[in-house]
Amino acid sequence: MGRLFGTDGVRGIANKELTPELAFHLGKASATVLKKGNKSPVFLIGMDTRISGHLLEHAITSGILAVGGKVIKVGVIPTPAVAHLVKAYNADAGVVISASHNPFEYNGIKFFNGKGFKLDDLIEEEIEDLVLSGIDQGEHKTGMEIGTCFSEMDKAKKLYEAFLISTAPSSLEGFKVVLDCANGAAYEVAPNVFKKLGADVTVIGDKPDGTNINQAIGSTHPEKLQATVLKVGADLGLAYDGDADRLIVVDEAGRIIDGDKIICLCAKYLKEKGRLTGDLVTGTVMSNLGFHKYLEKLGVVTQSTKVGDRYVLEAMLKTNSVIGGEQSGHIIFLEHTTTGDGILSSLQFINAMMHWKKKASELSKEVTLYPQVLENAKVSKRGQKLYEQDEIIMEEIAKINEVLGDDGRLLIRPSGTEPLVRVMIEGENLEKIAAMAKSLAELIEERFRD
């Protein structure tokens, strides 16, 4: 990826790496690049609940307005809502201020085009070049040519909620659900949607204070959700991340159903309904071996991409795949939306449950996943690129591959959003693969920490 843009926008520690000055220049550059003739570009801006959200929102807004662009602020709202609303408002671009599942001190800025898709790499590079060149990225407007800004928070939320409800079962009367909103962007929208559908709703993670987003809660920390599902006797638990583009399900017995299983079961539902175009499902190199084996038995072909929703979507568009995603719970239902949407994914999973009239635990048992261990090695940015050239590390990788043989696999990849190298090992013996993954991650970290 570029010097500023990673696989999911521009990210960093707010007010240190991702400064208001940088946000201002991103606003100016994006408005300049997306300007069509003499038309002032219209940007729709949403954010999650981080304390730094308003700081960056004001800064990027100022940059857009300075060169004559217009801004529609929709406030705290899920990332996928912005992707949907840019079309509803006929905006030229959408901006999301969020660092997704990362800790609160981080933040990010990512862009969608007017059709709800993430900006093309070439457009991001053009914006990036303007920001980094140090050249003024567009004449500052004066007088009546200065851009204008207005708020659409309540209306925008209602439009998005109505869209979600349109994809859901007609009623969830008698259905008991626990929602974990991660103290993030879904804390109002998700409960509203499920209550309007008639569900019996218990909510956790709906008290954001600017610093508790993703903190021991949400899709990356489902323990509290598991306990709450058991405590209240719910039919289902649904966990989102900070910007609500991911979903992890907890069944009525308190067991986790991850993204791979959700995709498998929803793909089976779509196939039975005659809506699985080309009998094709899109996953990533991290998709579990069990994911591929289950879908193969259904007569479904799988295609694998690099990790990252950007790559999943690119492959889906090329092959007309209607469902794809990641083990993390970032799932794209291309019939309905252009990006991962945790709330929408929840409703599609419930559609499948109601179609078969089965409990979540019964459906989950249909998909057998191989034990999989993921270890993170904290490295320098230099280390993310150079570990593959290290002879000692390569020798250790060769040894592990020999031990695993045909009954497992090893995958190593640098993170696109954090200074990490991720080590994943899959195999039949959990204790054995856990020890190998830990040892290899420690070796990589030791050799490339600085």
C-alpha positions as a printed NumPy array, in Angstrom:
array([[  0.   ,   0.   ,   0.   ],
       [  0.969,   3.652,  -0.032],
       [  2.911,   5.837,   2.336],
       [ -0.209,   7.126,   4.106],
       [ -2.981,   4.75 ,   3.071],
       [ -2.9  ,   1.199,   4.373],
       [ -5.318,  -1.61 ,   3.557],
       [ -8.074,   0.257,   5.394],
       [ -7.397,   3.975,   5.068],
       [ -5.025,   6.193,   7.032],
       [ -4.487,   5.102,  10.634],
       [ -2.367,   5.99 ,  13.632],
       [ -2.39 ,   7.254,  17.19 ],
       [ -4.728,  10.231,  17.193],
       [ -3.087,  13.645,  17.574],
       [  0.367,  12.079,  17.31 ],
       [  0.536,  10.153,  14.04 ],
       [ -2.92 ,  11.008,  12.749],
       [ -2.91 ,  14.72 ,  13.532],
       [ -5.55 ,  17.375,  12.819],
       [ -3.061,  18.948,  10.409],
       [ -2.882,  15.704,   8.436],
       [ -6.674,  15.367,   8.52 ],
       [ -7.025,  18.945,   7.246],
       [ -4.703,  18.245,   4.315],
       [ -6.492,  14.963,   3.555],
       [ -9.73 ,  16.931,   3.395],
       [ -8.263,  19.507,   1.004],
       [ -6.6  ,  16.901,  -1.187],
       [ -9.62 ,  14.591,  -1.407],
       [-11.947,  17.487,  -2.291],
       [ -9.493,  18.646,  -4.952],
       [ -9.096,  15.186,  -6.483],
       [-12.807,  14.356,  -6.412],
       [-13.934,  17.696,  -7.765],
       [-15.761,  17.247, -11.082],
       [-15.352,  20.255, -13.329],
       [-16.641,  23.263, -11.439],
       [-18.961,  21.19 ,  -9.273],
       [-18.307,  21.342,  -5.535],
       [-17.851,  17.779,  -4.245],
       [-20.201,  16.632,  -1.487],
       [-18.765,  14.554,   1.375],
       [-20.778,  12.601,   3.935],
       [-18.837,  12.142,   7.201],
       [-19.516,   9.638,  10.   ],
       [-17.458,   8.397,  12.94 ],
       [-17.311,   6.004,  15.856],
       [-17.263,   6.928,  19.558],
       [-13.556,   7.642,  20.128],
       [-12.647,  10.76 ,  22.074],
       [-10.559,  11.929,  19.109],
       [-13.45 ,  11.661,  16.658],
       [-14.604,  15.266,  16.843],
       [-11.026,  16.561,  16.62 ],
       [-10.492,  14.777,  13.318],
       [-14.01 ,  15.405,  12.054],
       [-13.611,  19.169,  12.456],
       [-10.159,  19.092,  10.852],
       [-11.076,  17.123,   7.74 ],
       [-14.297,  19.109,   7.395],
       [-12.296,  22.352,   7.442],
       [-10.031,  21.054,   4.696],
       [-12.977,  20.14 ,   2.494],
       [-14.756,  23.458,   3.084],
       [-11.567,  25.466,   2.477],
       [-11.496,  24.438,  -1.184],
       [-15.223,  24.791,  -1.723],
       [-16.453,  21.285,  -0.95 ],
       [-19.638,  20.57 ,   0.968],
       [-20.048,  18.365,   4.047],
       [-22.972,  16.387,   5.453],
       [-22.278,  15.27 ,   9.032],
       [-24.101,  12.129,  10.178],
       [-22.378,  11.791,  13.566],
       [-21.734,   8.498,  15.352],
       [-22.826,   5.754,  12.975],
       [-21.454,   2.405,  11.737],
       [-18.954,   2.378,   8.874],
       [-21.323,   0.44 ,   6.582],
       [-23.979,   3.1  ,   7.18 ],
       [-21.74 ,   5.658,   5.482],
       [-21.235,   3.3  ,   2.527],
       [-25.027,   3.038,   2.213],
       [-25.854,   6.684,   2.864],
       [-23.517,   8.175,   0.251],
       [-25.924,   6.737,  -2.327],
       [-29.038,   7.884,  -0.463],
       [-27.694,  11.455,  -0.306],
       [-26.149,  11.364,  -3.791],
       [-22.815,  12.405,  -2.257],
       [-19.537,  12.226,  -4.159],
       [-17.72 ,  10.515,  -1.297],
       [-18.102,   9.187,   2.209],
       [-15.591,   9.587,   5.031],
       [-15.423,   7.368,   8.104],
       [-13.387,   8.402,  11.136],
       [-12.67 ,   5.146,  12.935],
       [ -9.915,   2.686,  13.783],
       [-12.354,  -0.219,  13.808],
       [-11.341,  -2.858,  16.386],
       [ -8.174,  -1.034,  17.556],
       [ -7.783,   0.562,  21.029],
       [ -9.32 ,   3.98 ,  21.632],
       [ -6.078,   5.971,  21.324],
       [ -5.887,   5.012,  17.638],
       [ -8.077,   6.502,  14.955],
       [ -8.352,   6.351,  11.199],
       [ -9.772,   8.047,   8.138],
       [-11.108,   6.025,   5.239],
       [-13.01 ,   7.02 ,   2.14 ],
       [-15.856,   5.586,   0.078],
       [-16.749,   6.72 ,  -3.406],
       [-20.236,   7.848,  -4.443],
       [-21.322,   4.245,  -5.074],
       [-20.349,   3.07 ,  -1.601],
       [-17.13 ,   1.297,  -2.579],
       [-13.733,   2.085,  -1.105],
       [-11.704,   4.458,  -3.252],
       [ -9.591,   2.943,  -6.016],
       [ -5.885,   2.643,  -5.261],
       [ -5.056,   5.165,  -7.98 ],
       [ -7.324,   7.8  ,  -6.453],
       [ -5.859,   7.172,  -2.991],
       [ -2.381,   7.562,  -4.473],
       [ -3.381,  10.854,  -6.088],
       [ -4.688,  12.155,  -2.745],
       [ -1.577,  10.869,  -0.996],
       [  0.751,  12.525,  -3.494],
       [ -0.94 ,  15.887,  -2.97 ],
       [ -0.702,  15.622,   0.814],
       [  2.943,  14.55 ,   0.863],
       [  4.173,  16.867,  -1.875],
       [  3.913,  19.915,   0.382],
       [  2.352,  21.803,  -2.499],
       [ -0.858,  23.682,  -1.811],
       [ -3.531,  21.22 ,  -2.858],
       [ -6.086,  23.66 ,  -4.146],
       [ -6.851,  27.335,  -4.01 ],
       [ -8.558,  28.411,  -0.805],
       [-11.979,  29.788,  -1.593],
       [-13.274,  33.08 ,  -0.258],
       [-16.619,  34.793,   0.082],
       [-19.607,  32.807,  -1.183],
       [-17.365,  30.087,  -2.639],
       [-16.373,  28.743,   0.801],
       [-17.963,  25.339,   1.353],
       [-20.987,  24.731,   3.557],
       [-21.737,  22.099,   6.162],
       [-24.925,  20.765,   7.716],
       [-26.004,  17.979,  10.052],
       [-28.301,  15.072,   9.177],
       [-27.7  ,  12.849,  12.205],
       [-31.264,  11.822,  13.082],
       [-32.513,  11.468,   9.52 ],
       [-29.428,   9.527,   8.415],
       [-29.783,   7.001,  11.248],
       [-33.451,   6.448,  10.437],
       [-32.658,   5.902,   6.763],
       [-29.992,   3.347,   7.633],
       [-32.212,   1.579,  10.163],
       [-35.011,   1.335,   7.587],
       [-32.575,  -0.197,   5.097],
       [-31.433,  -2.828,   7.619],
       [-35.005,  -3.71 ,   8.556],
       [-35.817,  -4.224,   4.861],
       [-33.306,  -7.117,   4.77 ],
       [-34.644,  -8.818,   7.919],
       [-37.359, -11.346,   8.721],
       [-40.757,  -9.663,   8.913],
       [-40.829, -10.091,  12.678],
       [-38.578, -11.187,  15.531],
       [-41.416, -11.501,  18.033],
       [-40.48 , -14.073,  20.675],
       [-36.811, -14.02 ,  19.663],
       [-34.473, -13.237,  22.568],
       [-31.169, -11.639,  21.637],
       [-28.184, -10.053,  23.409],
       [-26.361,  -7.317,  21.507],
       [-22.76 ,  -6.379,  22.303],
       [-22.129,  -2.992,  20.709],
       [-18.473,  -2.688,  21.855],
       [-19.175,   0.811,  23.224],
       [-18.841,   1.79 ,  19.596],
       [-20.721,   3.019,  16.564],
       [-23.598,   0.508,  16.766],
       [-24.671,   1.428,  20.296],
       [-27.849,   3.203,  19.171],
       [-28.622,   1.765,  15.745],
       [-28.407,  -1.964,  16.55 ],
       [-30.799,  -1.899,  19.539],
       [-33.215,   0.311,  17.574],
       [-33.327,  -2.155,  14.665],
       [-33.911,  -5.239,  16.783],
       [-36.508,  -3.549,  18.965],
       [-38.406,  -2.286,  15.902],
       [-38.453,  -5.881,  14.624],
       [-40.075,  -6.958,  17.904],
       [-37.178,  -8.873,  19.462],
       [-36.634,  -9.197,  23.21 ],
       [-33.359,  -7.251,  23.438],
       [-30.64 ,  -7.122,  26.089],
       [-27.771,  -4.741,  25.319],
       [-24.2  ,  -4.556,  26.627],
       [-21.405,  -2.296,  25.439],
       [-23.82 ,   0.601,  24.907],
       [-22.253,   3.118,  27.291],
       [-19.459,   4.77 ,  25.276],
       [-17.357,   7.357,  27.11 ],
       [-14.801,   8.065,  24.374],
       [-12.163,   5.758,  25.839],
       [-13.886,   2.393,  26.374],
       [-14.497,   1.403,  22.742],
       [-13.458,  -2.261,  22.214],
       [-12.197,  -2.388,  25.813],
       [-12.705,  -5.988,  26.996],
       [-15.89 ,  -6.081,  24.935],
       [-17.12 ,  -6.461,  21.372],
       [-16.282,  -8.958,  18.628],
       [-12.627,  -9.284,  19.696],
       [-13.592,  -9.87 ,  23.371],
       [-16.854, -11.866,  23.408],
       [-16.485, -13.264,  26.928],
       [-18.985, -10.878,  28.515],
       [-21.467, -11.576,  25.729],
       [-21.129, -15.325,  26.27 ],
       [-21.847, -14.928,  29.971],
       [-24.803, -12.619,  29.352],
       [-26.407, -14.979,  26.811],
       [-26.328, -17.762,  29.402],
       [-27.526, -15.479,  32.199],
       [-30.642, -14.22 ,  30.388],
       [-31.341, -17.421,  28.433],
       [-31.089, -15.758,  25.03 ],
       [-31.527, -17.468,  21.672],
       [-28.517, -15.664,  20.281],
       [-25.712, -13.242,  21.098],
       [-24.361, -10.801,  18.513],
       [-21.068,  -8.974,  18.962],
       [-19.87 ,  -6.055,  16.822],
       [-16.564,  -4.23 ,  16.75 ],
       [-15.985,  -0.502,  17.229],
       [-17.266,   0.583,  13.826],
       [-19.759,  -2.299,  13.49 ],
       [-18.479,  -3.763,  10.228],
       [-17.766,  -7.123,  11.907],
       [-19.952,  -9.761,  13.54 ],
       [-19.23 , -12.645,  15.879],
       [-22.188, -14.816,  16.922],
       [-22.663, -16.589,  20.25 ],
       [-25.138, -19.485,  20.273],
       [-27.684, -20.185,  23.017],
       [-25.152, -22.413,  24.813],
       [-22.594, -19.585,  24.986],
       [-20.329, -20.952,  22.243],
       [-18.729, -18.749,  19.593],
       [-19.653, -18.967,  15.927],
       [-16.944, -17.148,  13.963],
       [-16.984, -15.535,  10.557],
       [-16.026, -18.725,   8.7  ],
       [-19.022, -20.607,  10.109],
       [-21.375, -17.666,   9.558],
       [-20.328, -17.463,   5.9  ],
       [-20.702, -21.235,   5.422],
       [-24.216, -21.318,   6.87 ],
       [-25.397, -18.201,   5.078],
       [-23.948, -19.53 ,   1.813],
       [-25.898, -22.759,   2.293],
       [-29.054, -20.705,   2.902],
       [-28.455, -18.617,  -0.235],
       [-27.825, -21.778,  -2.288],
       [-31.087, -23.34 ,  -1.131],
       [-32.9  , -20.109,  -2.005],
       [-31.32 , -20.093,  -5.479],
       [-29.424, -16.889,  -4.785],
       [-25.807, -18.136,  -4.578],
       [-24.609, -16.876,  -7.945],
       [-22.22 , -19.306,  -9.621],
       [-22.211, -21.487,  -6.488],
       [-19.211, -19.401,  -5.466],
       [-18.045, -18.125,  -2.051],
       [-15.099, -15.813,  -1.42 ],
       [-12.763, -16.271,   1.547],
       [ -9.169, -15.364,   2.354],
       [ -5.921, -17.212,   2.897],
       [ -6.879, -17.234,   6.596],
       [-10.157, -19.078,   6.   ],
       [-10.173, -22.358,   7.904],
       [ -9.598, -25.68 ,   6.126],
       [-12.964, -26.744,   7.517],
       [-14.562, -23.776,   5.717],
       [-13.332, -25.088,   2.363],
       [-14.267, -28.709,   3.106],
       [-17.826, -27.835,   4.223],
       [-18.545, -25.726,   1.145],
       [-16.976, -28.326,  -1.146],
       [-19.461, -30.924,   0.159],
       [-22.275, -28.522,  -0.754],
       [-20.967, -28.317,  -4.309],
       [-19.749, -24.774,  -3.741],
       [-16.481, -23.424,  -5.13 ],
       [-14.329, -21.205,  -2.911],
       [-11.868, -18.537,  -3.978],
       [ -9.22 , -17.146,  -1.615],
       [ -7.779, -13.647,  -1.492],
       [ -5.238, -11.793,   0.592],
       [ -6.475, -10.799,   4.038],
       [ -8.444,  -7.567,   3.979],
       [-11.996,  -6.706,   2.991],
       [-10.637,  -4.606,   0.115],
       [ -9.253,  -7.74 ,  -1.547],
       [-12.339,  -9.817,  -0.779],
       [-14.55 ,  -7.209,  -2.426],
       [-12.289,  -6.883,  -5.476],
       [-12.486, -10.63 ,  -6.062],
       [-16.255, -10.698,  -5.521],
       [-16.822,  -7.967,  -8.083],
       [-14.652,  -9.741, -10.655],
       [-16.393, -13.113, -10.238],
       [-19.959, -12.032,  -9.351],
       [-19.696, -13.725,  -5.97 ],
       [-22.55 , -12.591,  -3.713],
       [-21.078, -13.57 ,  -0.337],
       [-17.54 , -13.377,   0.984],
       [-15.577, -12.399,   4.018],
       [-13.158, -13.189,   6.754],
       [-12.903, -15.338,   9.843],
       [-12.895, -12.118,  11.9  ],
       [-16.557, -11.601,  11.013],
       [-16.135,  -9.015,   8.278],
       [-18.702, -10.378,   5.808],
       [-19.976,  -8.826,   2.585],
       [-23.478,  -9.624,   1.332],
       [-23.19 ,  -8.028,  -2.086],
       [-26.939,  -8.33 ,  -2.727],
       [-27.445,  -5.7  ,  -0.05 ],
       [-24.281,  -3.71 ,   0.569],
       [-20.778,  -2.883,  -0.648],
       [-18.844,  -3.522,   2.551],
       [-18.922,  -5.598,   5.714],
       [-21.904,  -4.788,   7.933],
       [-22.184,  -6.448,  11.333],
       [-25.858,  -5.643,  11.895],
       [-26.882,  -6.7  ,   8.403],
       [-24.862,  -9.915,   8.768],
       [-26.748, -10.6  ,  12.011],
       [-30.057, -10.328,  10.227],
       [-28.914, -12.614,   7.401],
       [-27.8  , -15.249,   9.916],
       [-31.186, -15.038,  11.629],
       [-32.859, -15.409,   8.21 ],
       [-30.988, -18.712,   7.873],
       [-31.96 , -19.836,  11.387],
       [-35.62 , -19.14 ,  10.733],
       [-35.507, -20.804,   7.324],
       [-34.376, -24.093,   8.858],
       [-36.167, -23.545,  12.193],
       [-33.035, -24.607,  14.039],
       [-31.127, -23.28 ,  17.03 ],
       [-27.786, -21.598,  16.42 ],
       [-25.935, -24.443,  18.146],
       [-27.526, -27.016,  15.807],
       [-26.428, -25.062,  12.753],
       [-22.94 , -24.481,  14.14 ],
       [-22.362, -28.221,  14.563],
       [-22.755, -28.691,  10.809],
       [-19.408, -26.975,  10.196],
       [-16.302, -28.622,  11.653],
       [-13.34 , -26.265,  11.857],
       [ -9.719, -27.292,  12.327],
       [ -7.885, -25.96 ,  15.406],
       [ -6.176, -22.726,  14.432],
       [ -3.694, -20.665,  16.431],
       [ -2.76 , -17.055,  15.738],
       [  0.236, -15.374,  17.369],
       [  1.351, -11.781,  16.822],
       [  5.017, -10.792,  16.638],
       [  5.583,  -7.117,  17.452],
       [  8.135,  -5.839,  14.967],
       [  9.39 ,  -2.638,  13.409],
       [  7.981,  -1.506,  10.062],
       [ 11.292,  -2.585,   8.574],
       [ 10.83 ,  -6.022,  10.108],
       [  7.439,  -6.438,   8.414],
       [  9.246,  -6.453,   5.078],
       [ 12.56 ,  -8.124,   5.886],
       [ 11.609, -11.177,   7.977],
       [ 11.25 , -13.241,   4.773],
       [ 14.923, -12.66 ,   3.985],
       [ 16.159, -13.93 ,   7.354],
       [ 17.822, -17.364,   6.984],
       [ 17.201, -18.445,  10.583],
       [ 13.493, -17.642,  10.34 ],
       [ 13.222, -19.386,   6.964],
       [ 14.878, -22.518,   8.369],
       [ 12.378, -22.615,  11.238],
       [  9.467, -22.17 ,   8.813],
       [ 10.731, -25.077,   6.71 ],
       [ 10.901, -27.306,   9.813],
       [  7.327, -26.457,  10.811],
       [  5.999, -27.123,   7.292],
       [  7.71 , -30.506,   7.306],
       [  6.1  , -31.426,  10.646],
       [  2.629, -30.291,   9.527],
       [  2.731, -32.118,   6.21 ],
       [ -0.7  , -32.445,   4.57 ],
       [ -2.59 , -32.266,   7.886],
       [ -2.114, -28.562,   8.5  ],
       [ -0.684, -25.33 ,   7.199],
       [  1.4  , -22.336,   8.228],
       [  0.632, -18.803,   7.125],
       [  2.746, -15.739,   7.968],
       [  1.733, -12.238,   6.938],
       [  2.433,  -8.659,   7.994],
       [ -0.537,  -6.73 ,   9.393],
       [ -1.86 ,  -3.966,   7.171],
       [ -2.968,  -1.828,  10.114],
       [ -0.526,  -2.472,  13.004],
       [  3.278,  -3.015,  13.431],
       [  2.837,  -6.772,  13.639],
       [  3.685,  -9.957,  11.79 ],
       [  0.902, -12.495,  12.246],
       [  1.751, -16.201,  12.529],
       [ -1.116, -18.624,  11.928],
       [ -0.822, -22.404,  12.189],
       [ -3.66 , -24.823,  11.538],
       [ -3.662, -28.517,  12.329],
       [ -5.258, -31.398,  14.182],
       [ -3.295, -31.162,  17.463],
       [ -4.033, -27.844,  19.225],
       [ -1.28 , -28.143,  21.844],
       [  1.309, -28.937,  19.216],
       [  0.437, -26.113,  16.82 ],
       [  0.109, -23.602,  19.686],
       [  3.673, -24.308,  20.79 ],
       [  4.991, -24.001,  17.235],
       [  3.166, -20.721,  16.577],
       [  4.344, -19.179,  19.842],
       [  7.946, -20.226,  19.227],
       [  8.001, -18.841,  15.689],
       [  6.349, -15.543,  16.677],
       [  8.899, -15.091,  19.473],
       [ 11.733, -15.752,  17.028],
       [ 10.441, -13.16 ,  14.542],
       [  9.902, -10.607,  17.309],
       [ 13.35 , -11.216,  18.773],
       [ 15.085, -10.668,  15.417],
       [ 13.041,  -7.695,  14.186],
       [ 11.726,  -5.865,  17.246],
       [ 13.755,  -2.727,  16.487]])
